[in-house]
Coordinates of C-alpha atoms in Angstrom, one line a residue:
M1 CA 48.5 136.2 23.1
A2 CA 46.0 134.2 21.1
S3 CA 42.7 133.1 22.6
S4 CA 42.0 129.4 22.7
G5 CA 38.3 130.0 22.6
T6 CA 37.7 128.3 26.0
T7 CA 35.7 129.8 28.8
E8 CA 38.9 129.8 30.9
S9 CA 40.6 132.2 28.5
A10 CA 37.5 134.5 28.0
P11 CA 38.2 138.1 28.9
P12 CA 36.8 139.1 32.4
W13 CA 34.2 141.3 30.8
D14 CA 32.8 138.4 28.9
K15 CA 32.5 136.4 32.1
L16 CA 30.9 139.4 33.9
G17 CA 28.4 139.9 31.1
R18 CA 27.4 136.2 31.2
A19 CA 27.0 136.4 35.0
I20 CA 24.9 139.5 34.8
R21 CA 22.6 138.0 32.1
G22 CA 22.2 134.8 34.1
T23 CA 21.3 136.8 37.2
Q24 CA 18.8 138.9 35.3
A25 CA 17.2 135.7 33.8
F26 CA 17.0 134.2 37.3
F27 CA 15.2 137.2 38.7
R28 CA 12.8 137.5 35.7
Q29 CA 11.9 133.8 36.0
N30 CA 11.3 134.1 39.8
Q31 CA 9.4 137.4 39.9
Y32 CA 5.8 137.3 40.9
T33 CA 3.2 139.0 38.6
G34 CA 2.8 141.8 41.2
G35 CA 6.4 142.7 40.6
Y36 CA 8.0 141.3 43.8
W37 CA 10.1 138.3 44.8
W38 CA 9.3 136.0 47.7
G39 CA 11.8 133.7 49.3
V40 CA 13.1 132.3 52.6
L41 CA 15.2 134.6 54.7
E42 CA 17.8 132.7 56.7
S43 CA 20.1 134.1 59.3
N44 CA 22.8 132.7 61.5
P45 CA 21.7 131.2 64.8
T46 CA 22.2 134.5 66.7
M47 CA 18.6 135.4 65.9
E48 CA 17.3 132.3 67.7
A49 CA 19.8 132.7 70.5
E50 CA 18.8 136.3 71.0
Y51 CA 15.2 135.4 71.1
L52 CA 15.9 132.8 73.8
L53 CA 17.9 135.3 75.8
L54 CA 15.3 138.1 75.5
S55 CA 12.3 135.9 76.3
H56 CA 14.2 134.5 79.3
F57 CA 15.1 137.9 80.7
L58 CA 11.6 139.2 80.1
G59 CA 10.1 136.2 81.8
K60 CA 8.0 135.3 78.8
E61 CA 8.1 131.5 79.1
D62 CA 7.1 129.4 76.2
P63 CA 8.5 125.9 76.8
E64 CA 7.4 124.4 73.5
R65 CA 8.7 127.2 71.4
W66 CA 11.9 127.3 73.4
R67 CA 12.4 123.6 72.8
K68 CA 12.0 124.0 69.1
I69 CA 14.4 126.9 69.0
R70 CA 16.9 125.1 71.2
N71 CA 16.8 122.1 68.8
N72 CA 17.3 124.3 65.8
I73 CA 20.3 126.0 67.3
L74 CA 21.8 122.6 68.2
K75 CA 21.1 121.4 64.6
K76 CA 23.2 124.3 63.3
Q77 CA 26.2 123.5 65.5
R78 CA 29.2 122.3 63.6
E79 CA 31.5 119.3 64.2
D80 CA 34.1 121.5 66.0
G81 CA 31.5 122.8 68.4
S82 CA 31.1 126.2 66.8
W83 CA 28.4 128.1 65.0
G84 CA 29.1 130.2 61.9
Q85 CA 28.1 133.5 60.6
Y86 CA 26.9 132.2 57.2
Y87 CA 26.8 129.0 55.3
Q88 CA 30.2 127.3 55.2
A89 CA 31.8 130.2 57.2
P90 CA 34.5 129.3 59.7
G91 CA 33.3 129.0 63.3
D92 CA 32.7 132.4 64.9
L93 CA 33.7 133.1 68.5
S94 CA 31.0 135.7 69.2
I95 CA 28.2 133.7 67.7
S96 CA 29.3 130.5 69.5
V97 CA 29.4 132.4 72.9
E98 CA 25.9 133.7 72.3
C99 CA 24.5 130.3 71.3
Y100 CA 26.3 128.6 74.2
F101 CA 24.9 131.1 76.7
A102 CA 21.4 130.9 75.3
L103 CA 21.4 127.1 75.4
K104 CA 22.7 127.1 78.9
L105 CA 20.0 129.5 80.1
Q106 CA 17.4 127.2 78.5
G107 CA 18.5 124.2 80.5
C108 CA 21.0 122.5 78.4
S109 CA 23.5 120.8 80.6
P110 CA 27.0 122.2 80.5
E111 CA 28.2 118.6 80.5
S112 CA 26.2 117.7 77.4
D113 CA 28.3 116.8 74.4
A114 CA 27.1 119.8 72.5
L115 CA 28.0 122.3 75.2
I116 CA 31.3 120.6 75.9
K117 CA 32.3 120.9 72.3
A118 CA 31.1 124.5 72.2
R119 CA 33.0 125.4 75.3
D120 CA 36.2 123.8 73.9
F121 CA 35.8 125.8 70.7
I122 CA 35.2 129.0 72.6
L123 CA 38.2 128.5 75.0
S124 CA 40.4 127.6 72.1
R125 CA 39.7 131.0 70.6
G126 CA 40.3 132.9 73.8
G127 CA 36.7 133.1 74.9
V128 CA 35.1 133.6 78.3
P129 CA 36.6 131.0 80.7
N130 CA 33.6 130.9 83.1

């Protein structure tokens, strides 16, 4: 079969080589003179939820910090009421239960729109009914 010369018909090894070279170039361009890279580390909202849960159980109140964390968790909630494991991931039952519980412990009303949507998502996936 003759090659048309387009990228679409390039052998997989050619595409792999281009991807590797592009990745190498990116890392070279973004490496600090000390030989390291520095960037933002993002996680799913379980880290924030676990912080709220732990600080609540330890009795380490910090209302201003809790408010900011609560708002950040709510900001990451999806339209269907869920929270995902990574960017553009489908809603995750476990993560959604954890976020729901943390928000509820921090004073969010179970009758708020956010928690109603979260509860509906959780129950639709077989989650904890009470």
